[in-house]
mmCIF file of C-alpha atoms and ligand atoms in Angstrom:
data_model
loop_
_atom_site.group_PDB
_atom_site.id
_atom_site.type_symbol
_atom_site.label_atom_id
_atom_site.label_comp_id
_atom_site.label_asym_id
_atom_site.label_seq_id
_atom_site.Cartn_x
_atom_site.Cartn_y
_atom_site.Cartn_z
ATOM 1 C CA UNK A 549 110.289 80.947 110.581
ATOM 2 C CA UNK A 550 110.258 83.606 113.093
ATOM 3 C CA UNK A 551 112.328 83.472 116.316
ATOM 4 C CA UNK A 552 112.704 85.776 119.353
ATOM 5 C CA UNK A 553 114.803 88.836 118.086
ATOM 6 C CA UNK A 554 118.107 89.554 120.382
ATOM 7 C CA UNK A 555 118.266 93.281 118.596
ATOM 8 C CA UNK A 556 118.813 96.055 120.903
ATOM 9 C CA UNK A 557 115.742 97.574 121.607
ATOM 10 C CA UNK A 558 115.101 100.279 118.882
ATOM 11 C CA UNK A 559 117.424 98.878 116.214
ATOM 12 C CA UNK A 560 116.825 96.746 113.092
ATOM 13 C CA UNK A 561 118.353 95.672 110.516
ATOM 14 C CA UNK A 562 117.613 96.540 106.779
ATOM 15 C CA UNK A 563 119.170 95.235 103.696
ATOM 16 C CA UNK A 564 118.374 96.821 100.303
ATOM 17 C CA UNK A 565 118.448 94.897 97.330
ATOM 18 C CA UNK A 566 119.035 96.296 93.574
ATOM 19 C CA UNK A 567 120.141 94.734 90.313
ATOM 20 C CA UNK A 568 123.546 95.719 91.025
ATOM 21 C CA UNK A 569 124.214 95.757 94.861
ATOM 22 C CA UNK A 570 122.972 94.468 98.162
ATOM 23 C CA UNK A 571 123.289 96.812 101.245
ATOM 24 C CA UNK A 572 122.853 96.569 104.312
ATOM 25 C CA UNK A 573 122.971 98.334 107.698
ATOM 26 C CA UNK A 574 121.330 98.619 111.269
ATOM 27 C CA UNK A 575 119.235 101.132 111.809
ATOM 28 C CA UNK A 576 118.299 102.849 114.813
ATOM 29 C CA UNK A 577 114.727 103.293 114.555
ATOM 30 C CA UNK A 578 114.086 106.766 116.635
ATOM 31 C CA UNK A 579 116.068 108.560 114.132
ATOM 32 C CA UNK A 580 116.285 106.559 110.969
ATOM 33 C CA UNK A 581 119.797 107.156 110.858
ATOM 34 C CA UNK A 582 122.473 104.089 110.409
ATOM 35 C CA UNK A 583 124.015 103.104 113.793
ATOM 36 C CA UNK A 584 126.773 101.236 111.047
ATOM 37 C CA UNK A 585 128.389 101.965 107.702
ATOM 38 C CA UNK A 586 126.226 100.707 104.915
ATOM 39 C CA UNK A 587 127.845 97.257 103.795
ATOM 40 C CA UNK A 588 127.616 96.743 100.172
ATOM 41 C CA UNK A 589 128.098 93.295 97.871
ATOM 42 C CA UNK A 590 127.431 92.652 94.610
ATOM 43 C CA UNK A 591 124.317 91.245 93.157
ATOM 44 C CA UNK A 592 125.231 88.277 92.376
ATOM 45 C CA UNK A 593 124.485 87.154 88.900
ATOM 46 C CA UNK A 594 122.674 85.438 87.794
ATOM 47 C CA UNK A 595 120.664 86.273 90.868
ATOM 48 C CA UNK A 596 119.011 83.262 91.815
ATOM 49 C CA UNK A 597 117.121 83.068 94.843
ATOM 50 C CA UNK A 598 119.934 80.769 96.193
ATOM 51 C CA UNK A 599 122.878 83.108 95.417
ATOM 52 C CA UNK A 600 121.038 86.004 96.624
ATOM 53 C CA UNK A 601 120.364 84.090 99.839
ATOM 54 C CA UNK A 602 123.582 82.986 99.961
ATOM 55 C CA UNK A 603 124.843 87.018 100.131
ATOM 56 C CA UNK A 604 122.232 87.958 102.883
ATOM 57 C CA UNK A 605 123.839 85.256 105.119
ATOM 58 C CA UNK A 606 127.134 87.339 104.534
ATOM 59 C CA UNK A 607 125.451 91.122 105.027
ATOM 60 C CA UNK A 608 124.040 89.845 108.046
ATOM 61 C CA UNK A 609 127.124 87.897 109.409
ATOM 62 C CA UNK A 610 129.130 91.126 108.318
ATOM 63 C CA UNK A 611 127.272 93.153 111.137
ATOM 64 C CA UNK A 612 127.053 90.047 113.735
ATOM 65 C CA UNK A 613 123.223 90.881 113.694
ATOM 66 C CA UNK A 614 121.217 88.201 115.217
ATOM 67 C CA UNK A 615 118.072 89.521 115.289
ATOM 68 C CA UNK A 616 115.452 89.749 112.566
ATOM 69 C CA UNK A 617 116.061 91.362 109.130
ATOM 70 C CA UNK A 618 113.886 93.216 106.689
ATOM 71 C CA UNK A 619 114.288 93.083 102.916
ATOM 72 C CA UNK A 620 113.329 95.611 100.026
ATOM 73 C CA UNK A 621 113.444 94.309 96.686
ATOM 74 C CA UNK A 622 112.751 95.265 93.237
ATOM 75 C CA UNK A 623 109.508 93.938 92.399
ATOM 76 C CA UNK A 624 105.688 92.930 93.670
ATOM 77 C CA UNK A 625 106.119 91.423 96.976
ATOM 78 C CA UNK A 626 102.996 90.209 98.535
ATOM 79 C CA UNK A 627 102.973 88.465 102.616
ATOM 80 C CA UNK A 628 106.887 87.841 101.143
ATOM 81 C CA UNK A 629 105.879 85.788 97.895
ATOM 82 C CA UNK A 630 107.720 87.760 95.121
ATOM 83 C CA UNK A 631 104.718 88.292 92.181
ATOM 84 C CA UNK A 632 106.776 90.003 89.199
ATOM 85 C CA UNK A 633 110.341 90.132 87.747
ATOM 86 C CA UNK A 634 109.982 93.316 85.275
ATOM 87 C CA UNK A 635 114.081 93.430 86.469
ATOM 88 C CA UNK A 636 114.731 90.904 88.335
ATOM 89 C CA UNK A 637 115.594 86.961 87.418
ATOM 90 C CA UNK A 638 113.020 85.286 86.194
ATOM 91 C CA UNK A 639 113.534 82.430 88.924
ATOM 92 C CA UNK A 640 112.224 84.607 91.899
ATOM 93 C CA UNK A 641 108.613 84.345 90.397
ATOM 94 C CA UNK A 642 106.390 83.306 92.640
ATOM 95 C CA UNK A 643 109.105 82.559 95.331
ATOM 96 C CA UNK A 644 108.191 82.623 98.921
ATOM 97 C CA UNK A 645 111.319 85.212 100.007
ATOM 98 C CA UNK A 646 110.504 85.584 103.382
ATOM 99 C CA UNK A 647 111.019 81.543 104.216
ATOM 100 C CA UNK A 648 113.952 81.160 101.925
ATOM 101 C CA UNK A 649 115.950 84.086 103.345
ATOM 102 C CA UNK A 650 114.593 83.181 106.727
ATOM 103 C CA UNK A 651 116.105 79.371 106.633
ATOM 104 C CA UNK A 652 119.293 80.913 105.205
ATOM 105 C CA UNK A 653 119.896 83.093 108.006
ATOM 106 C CA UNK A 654 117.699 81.401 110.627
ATOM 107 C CA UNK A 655 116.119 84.337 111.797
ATOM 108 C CA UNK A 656 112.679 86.264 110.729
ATOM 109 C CA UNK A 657 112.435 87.931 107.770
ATOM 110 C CA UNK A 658 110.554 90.074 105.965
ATOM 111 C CA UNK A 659 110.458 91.783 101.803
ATOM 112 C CA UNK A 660 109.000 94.547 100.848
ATOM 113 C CA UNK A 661 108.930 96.047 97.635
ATOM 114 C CA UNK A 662 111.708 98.691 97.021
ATOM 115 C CA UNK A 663 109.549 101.839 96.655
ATOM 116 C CA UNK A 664 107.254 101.229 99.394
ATOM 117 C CA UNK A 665 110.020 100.858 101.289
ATOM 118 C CA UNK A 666 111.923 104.085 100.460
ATOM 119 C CA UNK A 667 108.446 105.624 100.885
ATOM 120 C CA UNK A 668 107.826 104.421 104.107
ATOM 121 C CA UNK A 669 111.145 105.770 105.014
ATOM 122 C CA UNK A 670 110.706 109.248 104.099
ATOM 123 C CA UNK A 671 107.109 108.920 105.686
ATOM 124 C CA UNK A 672 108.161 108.327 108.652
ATOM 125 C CA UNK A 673 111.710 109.988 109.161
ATOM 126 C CA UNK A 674 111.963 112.522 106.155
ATOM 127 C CA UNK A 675 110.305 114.976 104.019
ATOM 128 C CA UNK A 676 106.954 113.171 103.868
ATOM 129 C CA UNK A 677 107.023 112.925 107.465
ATOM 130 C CA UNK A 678 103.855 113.527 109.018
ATOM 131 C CA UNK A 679 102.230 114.553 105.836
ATOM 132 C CA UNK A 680 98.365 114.632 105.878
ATOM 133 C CA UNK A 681 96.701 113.193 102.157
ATOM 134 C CA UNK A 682 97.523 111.493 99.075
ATOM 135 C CA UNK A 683 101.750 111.277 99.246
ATOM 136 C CA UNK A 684 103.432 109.346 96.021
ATOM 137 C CA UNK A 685 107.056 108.203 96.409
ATOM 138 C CA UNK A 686 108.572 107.710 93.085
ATOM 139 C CA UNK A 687 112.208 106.053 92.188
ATOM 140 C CA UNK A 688 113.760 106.598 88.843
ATOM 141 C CA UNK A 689 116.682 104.133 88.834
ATOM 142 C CA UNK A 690 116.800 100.663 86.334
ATOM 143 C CA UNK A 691 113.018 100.814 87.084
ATOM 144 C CA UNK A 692 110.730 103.100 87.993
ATOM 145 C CA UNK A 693 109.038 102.093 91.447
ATOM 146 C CA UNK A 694 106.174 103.757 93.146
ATOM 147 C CA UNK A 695 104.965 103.734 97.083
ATOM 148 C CA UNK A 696 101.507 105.418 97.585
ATOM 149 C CA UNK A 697 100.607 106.601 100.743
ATOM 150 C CA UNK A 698 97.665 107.767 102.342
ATOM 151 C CA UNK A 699 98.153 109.942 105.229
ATOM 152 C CA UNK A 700 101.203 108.244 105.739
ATOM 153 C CA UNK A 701 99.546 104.269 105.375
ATOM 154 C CA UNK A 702 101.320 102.641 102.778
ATOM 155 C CA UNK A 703 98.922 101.216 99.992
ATOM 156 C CA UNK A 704 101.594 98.921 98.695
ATOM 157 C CA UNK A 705 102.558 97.204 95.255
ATOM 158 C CA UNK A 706 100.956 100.134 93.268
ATOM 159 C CA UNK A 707 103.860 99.670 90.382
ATOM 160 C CA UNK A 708 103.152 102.638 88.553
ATOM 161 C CA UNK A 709 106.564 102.470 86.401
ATOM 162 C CA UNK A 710 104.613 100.248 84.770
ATOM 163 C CA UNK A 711 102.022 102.377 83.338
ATOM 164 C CA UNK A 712 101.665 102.414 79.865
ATOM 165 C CA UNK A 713 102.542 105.720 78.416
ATOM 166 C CA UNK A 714 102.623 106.830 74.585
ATOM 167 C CA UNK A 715 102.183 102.709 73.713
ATOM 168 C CA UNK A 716 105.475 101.411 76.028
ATOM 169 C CA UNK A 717 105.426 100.597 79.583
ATOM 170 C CA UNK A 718 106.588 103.764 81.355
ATOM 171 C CA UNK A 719 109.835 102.904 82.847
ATOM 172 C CA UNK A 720 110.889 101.856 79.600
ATOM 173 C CA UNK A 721 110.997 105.560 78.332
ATOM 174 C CA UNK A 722 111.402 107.643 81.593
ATOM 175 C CA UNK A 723 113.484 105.446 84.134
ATOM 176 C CA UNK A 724 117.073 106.645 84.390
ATOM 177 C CA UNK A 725 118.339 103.550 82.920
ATOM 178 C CA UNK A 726 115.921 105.238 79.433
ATOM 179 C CA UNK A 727 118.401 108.558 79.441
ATOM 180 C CA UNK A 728 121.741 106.387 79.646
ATOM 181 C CA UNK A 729 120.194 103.951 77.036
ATOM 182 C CA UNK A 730 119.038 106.308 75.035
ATOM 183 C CA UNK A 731 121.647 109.056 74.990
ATOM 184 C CA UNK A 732 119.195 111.838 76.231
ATOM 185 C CA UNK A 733 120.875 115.390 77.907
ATOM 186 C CA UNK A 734 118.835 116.157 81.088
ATOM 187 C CA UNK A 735 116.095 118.549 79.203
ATOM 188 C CA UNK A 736 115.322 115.608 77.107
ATOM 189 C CA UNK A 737 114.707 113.513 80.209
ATOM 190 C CA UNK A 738 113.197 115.847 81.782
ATOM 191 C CA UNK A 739 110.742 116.177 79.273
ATOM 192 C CA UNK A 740 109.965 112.044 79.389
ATOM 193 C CA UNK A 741 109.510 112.831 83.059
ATOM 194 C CA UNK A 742 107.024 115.361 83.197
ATOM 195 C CA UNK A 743 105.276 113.738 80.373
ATOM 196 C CA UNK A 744 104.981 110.568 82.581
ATOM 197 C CA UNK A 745 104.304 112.527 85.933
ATOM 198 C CA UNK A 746 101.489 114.488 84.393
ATOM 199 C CA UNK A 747 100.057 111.267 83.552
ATOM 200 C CA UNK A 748 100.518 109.854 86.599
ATOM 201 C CA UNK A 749 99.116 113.043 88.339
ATOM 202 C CA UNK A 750 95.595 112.416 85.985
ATOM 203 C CA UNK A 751 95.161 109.359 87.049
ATOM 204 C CA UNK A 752 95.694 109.950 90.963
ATOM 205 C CA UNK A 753 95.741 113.150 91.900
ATOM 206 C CA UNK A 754 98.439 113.221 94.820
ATOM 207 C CA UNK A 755 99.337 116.104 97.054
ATOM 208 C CA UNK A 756 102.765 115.416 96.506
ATOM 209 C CA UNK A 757 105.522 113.612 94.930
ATOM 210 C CA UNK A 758 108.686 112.432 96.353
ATOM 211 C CA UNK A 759 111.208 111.871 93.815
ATOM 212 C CA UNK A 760 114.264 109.305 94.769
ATOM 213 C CA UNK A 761 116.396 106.279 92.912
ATOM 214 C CA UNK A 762 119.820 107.107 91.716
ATOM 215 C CA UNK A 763 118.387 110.563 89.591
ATOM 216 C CA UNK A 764 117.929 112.120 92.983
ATOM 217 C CA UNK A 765 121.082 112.547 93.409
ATOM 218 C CA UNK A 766 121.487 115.302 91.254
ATOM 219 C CA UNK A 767 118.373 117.136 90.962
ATOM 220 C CA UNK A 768 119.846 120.392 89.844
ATOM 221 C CA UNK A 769 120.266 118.639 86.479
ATOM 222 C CA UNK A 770 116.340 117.847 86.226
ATOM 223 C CA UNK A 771 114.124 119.133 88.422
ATOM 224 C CA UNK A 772 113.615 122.684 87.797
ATOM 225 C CA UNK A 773 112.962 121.718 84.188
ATOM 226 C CA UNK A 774 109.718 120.162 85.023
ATOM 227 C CA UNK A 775 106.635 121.814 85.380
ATOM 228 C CA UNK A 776 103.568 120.002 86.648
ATOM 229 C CA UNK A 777 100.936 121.402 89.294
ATOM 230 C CA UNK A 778 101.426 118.911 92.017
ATOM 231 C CA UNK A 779 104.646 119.850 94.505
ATOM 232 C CA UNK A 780 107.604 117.486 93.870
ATOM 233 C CA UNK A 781 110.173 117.041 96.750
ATOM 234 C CA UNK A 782 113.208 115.156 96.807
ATOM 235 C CA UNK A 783 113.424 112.126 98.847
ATOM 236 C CA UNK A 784 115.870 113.390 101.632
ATOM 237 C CA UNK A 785 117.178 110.043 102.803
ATOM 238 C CA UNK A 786 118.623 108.967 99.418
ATOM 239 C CA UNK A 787 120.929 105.899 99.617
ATOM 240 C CA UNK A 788 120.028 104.614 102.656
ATOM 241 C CA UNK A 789 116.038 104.895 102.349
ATOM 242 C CA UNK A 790 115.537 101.411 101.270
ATOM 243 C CA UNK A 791 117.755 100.410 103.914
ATOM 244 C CA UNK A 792 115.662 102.351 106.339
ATOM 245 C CA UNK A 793 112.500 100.881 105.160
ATOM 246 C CA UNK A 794 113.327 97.514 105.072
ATOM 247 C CA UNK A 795 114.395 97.849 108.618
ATOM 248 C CA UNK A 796 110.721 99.148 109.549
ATOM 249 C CA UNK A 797 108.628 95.941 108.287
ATOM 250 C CA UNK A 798 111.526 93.988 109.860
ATOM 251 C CA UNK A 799 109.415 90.956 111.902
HETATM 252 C C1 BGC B 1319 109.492 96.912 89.437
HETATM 253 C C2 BGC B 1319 109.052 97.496 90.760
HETATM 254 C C3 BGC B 1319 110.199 98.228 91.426
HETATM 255 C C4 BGC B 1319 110.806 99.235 90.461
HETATM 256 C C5 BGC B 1319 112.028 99.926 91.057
HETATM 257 C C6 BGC B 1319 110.093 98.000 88.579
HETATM 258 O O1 BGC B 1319 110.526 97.452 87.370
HETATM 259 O O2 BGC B 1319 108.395 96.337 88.760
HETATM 260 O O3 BGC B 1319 108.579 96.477 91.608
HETATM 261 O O4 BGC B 1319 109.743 98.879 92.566
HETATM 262 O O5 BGC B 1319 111.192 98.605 89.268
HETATM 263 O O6 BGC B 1319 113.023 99.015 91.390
#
Protein backbone atom coordinates (compact mmCIF):
# COMPACT_ATOMS: atom_id res chain seq x y z
CA UNK A 1 0.00 0.00 0.00
CA UNK A 2 1.38 3.29 -0.82
CA UNK A 3 -0.16 6.57 0.41
CA UNK A 4 0.66 10.28 -0.13
CA UNK A 5 3.88 10.95 2.00
CA UNK A 6 3.45 14.08 4.59
CA UNK A 7 7.58 14.09 4.91
CA UNK A 8 9.12 17.39 4.69
CA UNK A 9 10.33 17.86 1.44
CA UNK A 10 13.94 16.43 1.29
CA UNK A 11 13.69 14.09 4.29
CA UNK A 12 13.07 10.33 4.61
CA UNK A 13 13.10 8.01 6.79
CA UNK A 14 15.47 4.90 6.92
CA UNK A 15 15.50 2.05 9.27
CA UNK A 16 18.38 -0.47 9.21
CA UNK A 17 17.87 -3.85 10.14
CA UNK A 18 20.68 -6.42 11.52
CA UNK A 19 20.57 -9.65 13.49
CA UNK A 20 21.04 -7.77 16.54
CA UNK A 21 19.45 -4.22 16.25
CA UNK A 22 16.96 -2.17 14.34
CA UNK A 23 17.80 1.58 13.74
CA UNK A 24 16.32 4.06 12.59
CA UNK A 25 16.51 7.78 11.76
CA UNK A 26 15.35 10.62 9.28
CA UNK A 27 17.49 11.61 6.95
CA UNK A 28 17.84 14.71 5.20
CA UNK A 29 18.49 13.78 1.77
CA UNK A 30 20.81 16.87 0.40
CA UNK A 31 23.40 15.91 2.80
CA UNK A 32 22.89 12.36 3.92
CA UNK A 33 23.34 13.39 7.30
CA UNK A 34 20.64 12.40 10.22
CA UNK A 35 18.28 15.35 10.96
CA UNK A 36 17.61 12.86 14.42
CA UNK A 37 19.60 10.63 16.75
CA UNK A 38 19.70 7.13 15.42
CA UNK A 39 16.97 5.13 17.50
CA UNK A 40 18.01 1.69 18.19
CA UNK A 41 15.81 -1.63 19.45
CA UNK A 42 16.61 -4.92 19.64
CA UNK A 43 16.05 -7.55 17.08
CA UNK A 44 13.65 -9.22 18.36
CA UNK A 45 14.10 -12.92 18.56
CA UNK A 46 13.07 -15.04 17.20
CA UNK A 47 12.63 -12.51 14.45
CA UNK A 48 9.56 -13.33 12.83
CA UNK A 49 8.20 -11.22 10.28
CA UNK A 50 5.44 -10.28 12.84
CA UNK A 51 7.77 -9.27 15.71
CA UNK A 52 9.98 -7.48 13.43
CA UNK A 53 6.93 -5.61 12.14
CA UNK A 54 5.75 -5.16 15.30
CA UNK A 55 9.30 -3.04 16.19
CA UNK A 56 9.11 -0.89 12.93
CA UNK A 57 5.66 0.36 14.14
CA UNK A 58 7.67 1.53 17.32
CA UNK A 59 10.97 3.10 15.31
CA UNK A 60 8.61 4.87 13.30
CA UNK A 61 6.16 6.03 16.09
CA UNK A 62 9.47 6.90 18.07
CA UNK A 63 10.21 9.74 15.45
CA UNK A 64 6.32 10.69 14.82
CA UNK A 65 7.24 10.04 11.07
CA UNK A 66 4.25 9.77 8.94
CA UNK A 67 5.54 9.59 5.79
CA UNK A 68 6.98 6.65 3.90
CA UNK A 69 9.85 4.45 5.21
CA UNK A 70 12.63 2.53 3.57
CA UNK A 71 14.06 -0.73 4.88
CA UNK A 72 17.59 -2.47 4.48
CA UNK A 73 17.79 -5.90 5.49
CA UNK A 74 20.12 -8.71 5.59
CA UNK A 75 19.39 -10.80 2.75
CA UNK A 76 18.09 -11.05 -1.19
CA UNK A 77 15.33 -8.66 -1.47
CA UNK A 78 13.70 -8.57 -4.78
CA UNK A 79 10.42 -5.72 -5.67
CA UNK A 80 10.32 -6.29 -1.48
CA UNK A 81 9.84 -10.23 -1.53
CA UNK A 82 12.71 -11.40 0.79
CA UNK A 83 14.53 -14.50 -1.44
CA UNK A 84 17.24 -15.90 1.16
CA UNK A 85 17.83 -16.23 4.95
CA UNK A 86 21.76 -17.18 4.98
CA UNK A 87 21.21 -15.06 8.65
CA UNK A 88 18.12 -14.30 9.00
CA UNK A 89 14.88 -16.51 10.33
CA UNK A 90 13.96 -18.92 8.26
CA UNK A 91 10.21 -17.57 8.29
CA UNK A 92 11.01 -14.39 6.15
CA UNK A 93 11.53 -16.72 3.04
CA UNK A 94 9.74 -15.73 0.41
CA UNK A 95 7.84 -13.00 2.44
CA UNK A 96 6.45 -10.06 0.68
CA UNK A 97 8.23 -7.26 3.26
CA UNK A 98 7.20 -4.35 1.63
CA UNK A 99 3.16 -5.15 2.21
CA UNK A 100 3.65 -6.59 5.63
CA UNK A 101 5.64 -3.64 7.01
CA UNK A 102 3.47 -1.39 4.94
CA UNK A 103 -0.02 -2.66 6.70
CA UNK A 104 1.85 -2.48 10.02
CA UNK A 105 2.65 1.02 9.77
CA UNK A 106 0.11 2.08 7.13
CA UNK A 107 2.35 3.91 5.11
CA UNK A 108 4.68 2.91 1.91
CA UNK A 109 7.43 0.94 2.27
CA UNK A 110 10.20 -0.23 0.74
CA UNK A 111 13.49 -3.20 1.54
CA UNK A 112 16.45 -3.27 0.16
CA UNK A 113 19.15 -5.48 0.77
CA UNK A 114 21.70 -4.24 3.42
CA UNK A 115 24.80 -3.81 1.20
CA UNK A 116 23.20 -2.23 -1.64
CA UNK A 117 21.97 -0.03 0.60
CA UNK A 118 25.17 1.04 2.42
CA UNK A 119 26.53 1.18 -1.15
CA UNK A 120 24.12 3.36 -2.45
CA UNK A 121 24.84 5.54 0.45
CA UNK A 122 28.40 6.05 0.00
CA UNK A 123 27.58 6.41 -3.84
CA UNK A 124 25.77 9.03 -3.50
CA UNK A 125 26.93 11.05 -0.31
CA UNK A 126 30.47 9.52 0.49
CA UNK A 127 33.65 8.24 -0.77
CA UNK A 128 32.21 6.53 -3.85
CA UNK A 129 30.49 9.60 -4.64
CA UNK A 130 30.51 10.42 -8.12
CA UNK A 131 32.83 7.64 -8.99
CA UNK A 132 33.03 6.75 -12.75
CA UNK A 133 33.33 2.48 -13.35
CA UNK A 134 33.03 -0.72 -11.69
CA UNK A 135 32.60 0.40 -7.63
CA UNK A 136 32.12 -2.80 -5.08
CA UNK A 137 30.78 -2.03 -1.59
CA UNK A 138 31.66 -4.77 0.71
CA UNK A 139 30.38 -5.33 4.57
CA UNK A 140 32.21 -7.65 6.84
CA UNK A 141 29.86 -7.94 9.84
CA UNK A 142 27.74 -11.53 10.81
CA UNK A 143 27.71 -11.76 6.95
CA UNK A 144 29.50 -10.59 4.36
CA UNK A 145 27.21 -8.40 1.96
CA UNK A 146 28.13 -6.94 -1.34
CA UNK A 147 26.52 -3.80 -3.47
CA UNK A 148 27.98 -3.53 -7.05
CA UNK A 149 27.78 -0.50 -8.77
CA UNK A 150 28.28 0.65 -12.09
CA UNK A 151 29.04 4.20 -12.47
CA UNK A 152 27.17 4.71 -9.52
CA UNK A 153 23.77 2.34 -10.76
CA UNK A 154 23.30 -0.16 -8.30
CA UNK A 155 23.26 -3.79 -9.84
CA UNK A 156 21.61 -5.20 -6.78
CA UNK A 157 21.44 -8.68 -4.90
CA UNK A 158 24.99 -9.62 -6.17
CA UNK A 159 25.65 -11.62 -2.63
CA UNK A 160 29.14 -12.18 -3.08
CA UNK A 161 29.74 -13.28 0.76
CA UNK A 162 28.48 -16.11 -0.58
CA UNK A 163 31.11 -17.14 -2.89
CA UNK A 164 32.60 -20.26 -2.39
CA UNK A 165 36.17 -19.95 -1.42
CA UNK A 166 38.77 -22.83 -0.49
CA UNK A 167 35.40 -25.40 -0.42
CA UNK A 168 33.13 -23.09 2.30
CA UNK A 169 30.92 -20.32 1.44
CA UNK A 170 33.02 -17.17 1.92
CA UNK A 171 31.49 -15.41 4.76
CA UNK A 172 31.84 -18.42 6.64
CA UNK A 173 35.73 -17.98 6.79
CA UNK A 174 36.26 -14.17 6.25
CA UNK A 175 33.13 -12.32 7.80
CA UNK A 176 33.97 -10.71 11.12
CA UNK A 177 31.72 -12.95 12.92
CA UNK A 178 34.79 -15.92 11.31
CA UNK A 179 37.71 -13.93 13.48
CA UNK A 180 35.53 -13.81 16.81
CA UNK A 181 34.45 -17.49 16.12
CA UNK A 182 37.47 -18.56 15.32
CA UNK A 183 39.89 -16.82 17.66
CA UNK A 184 42.00 -15.20 14.79
CA UNK A 185 44.46 -11.85 15.77
CA UNK A 186 43.92 -9.26 12.97
CA UNK A 187 46.98 -10.61 10.61
CA UNK A 188 45.21 -13.85 10.57
CA UNK A 189 42.04 -12.14 9.37
CA UNK A 190 43.57 -10.18 7.36
CA UNK A 191 45.00 -12.86 5.57
CA UNK A 192 41.23 -14.65 5.08
CA UNK A 193 40.44 -11.22 3.70
CA UNK A 194 42.77 -10.68 1.08
CA UNK A 195 42.54 -14.26 0.19
CA UNK A 196 38.75 -13.70 -0.41
CA UNK A 197 39.17 -10.12 -2.02
CA UNK A 198 41.70 -11.37 -4.50
CA UNK A 199 39.17 -13.79 -5.46
CA UNK A 200 36.61 -11.58 -5.65
CA UNK A 201 38.84 -9.10 -7.66
CA UNK A 202 39.38 -12.30 -10.45
CA UNK A 203 36.18 -12.73 -10.91
CA UNK A 204 35.07 -8.92 -11.39
CA UNK A 205 37.59 -6.77 -11.79
CA UNK A 206 36.33 -3.51 -9.90
CA UNK A 207 37.99 -0.14 -9.77
CA UNK A 208 37.46 -0.05 -6.27
CA UNK A 209 36.37 -1.48 -3.10
CA UNK A 210 34.59 0.07 -0.30
CA UNK A 211 35.03 -1.76 2.80
CA UNK A 212 32.19 -1.22 5.70
CA UNK A 213 30.13 -3.56 8.43
CA UNK A 214 31.24 -3.41 11.97
CA UNK A 215 35.32 -4.21 10.86
CA UNK A 216 35.35 -0.71 9.49
CA UNK A 217 35.44 0.63 12.40
CA UNK A 218 38.82 -0.03 13.13
CA UNK A 219 40.73 -0.31 10.06
CA UNK A 220 44.09 0.42 11.52
CA UNK A 221 43.88 -3.15 12.87
CA UNK A 222 43.42 -4.68 9.19
CA UNK A 223 43.76 -2.78 6.42
CA UNK A 224 47.27 -1.99 5.83
CA UNK A 225 47.91 -5.72 6.14
CA UNK A 226 46.28 -6.43 2.91
CA UNK A 227 47.75 -6.21 -0.27
CA UNK A 228 45.69 -6.61 -3.42
CA UNK A 229 45.97 -4.37 -6.71
CA UNK A 230 42.55 -2.88 -6.72
CA UNK A 231 42.25 0.49 -4.28
CA UNK A 232 40.25 -0.30 -1.09
CA UNK A 233 38.55 2.68 0.72
CA UNK A 234 36.70 2.71 3.78
CA UNK A 235 33.09 3.31 3.70
CA UNK A 236 32.99 6.88 5.31
CA UNK A 237 29.41 6.86 6.52
CA UNK A 238 29.78 3.81 8.82
CA UNK A 239 26.82 3.30 11.21
CA UNK A 240 24.43 5.21 9.69
CA UNK A 241 24.96 4.06 5.89
CA UNK A 242 22.26 1.56 5.91
CA UNK A 243 20.17 4.02 7.48
CA UNK A 244 21.01 6.42 4.73
CA UNK A 245 20.28 3.99 2.06
CA UNK A 246 17.23 2.74 3.12
CA UNK A 247 16.02 6.25 3.27
CA UNK A 248 16.96 6.68 -0.60
CA UNK A 249 14.65 3.74 -2.10
CA UNK A 250 12.11 5.04 0.46
CA UNK A 251 8.58 5.05 -1.86
C1 LIG B 1 23.32 -12.18 3.24
C2 LIG B 1 23.32 -10.89 2.46
C3 LIG B 1 23.66 -9.71 3.35
C4 LIG B 1 24.96 -9.99 4.10
C5 LIG B 1 25.29 -8.88 5.09
C6 LIG B 1 24.64 -12.33 3.96
O1 LIG B 1 24.63 -13.51 4.71
O2 LIG B 1 23.12 -13.28 2.39
O3 LIG B 1 22.06 -10.68 1.86
O4 LIG B 1 23.80 -8.56 2.59
O5 LIG B 1 24.86 -11.20 4.81
O6 LIG B 1 24.28 -8.72 6.04
Amino acid sequence: MTTLSSAPIGQAFGIDIGGSGMKAAIVDLATGGLVTDRYRIDTPQPATPEAMAEVVVELVGHHGWEGSVGCAFPAIVRNGTVGSAANIDESWLNVDADRIFSEAIGVGVHMINDADAAGLAEVRYGVAANFAGVAMMLTFGTGIGSGLFVNGLLVPNTELGHLELDGYDAETRAATSARKRDGLNWPQWAGRVEHYLRHVEALFSPDLFVVGGGASKSPHKWLDLISIDTEIVVASMANNAGIVGAALVAP
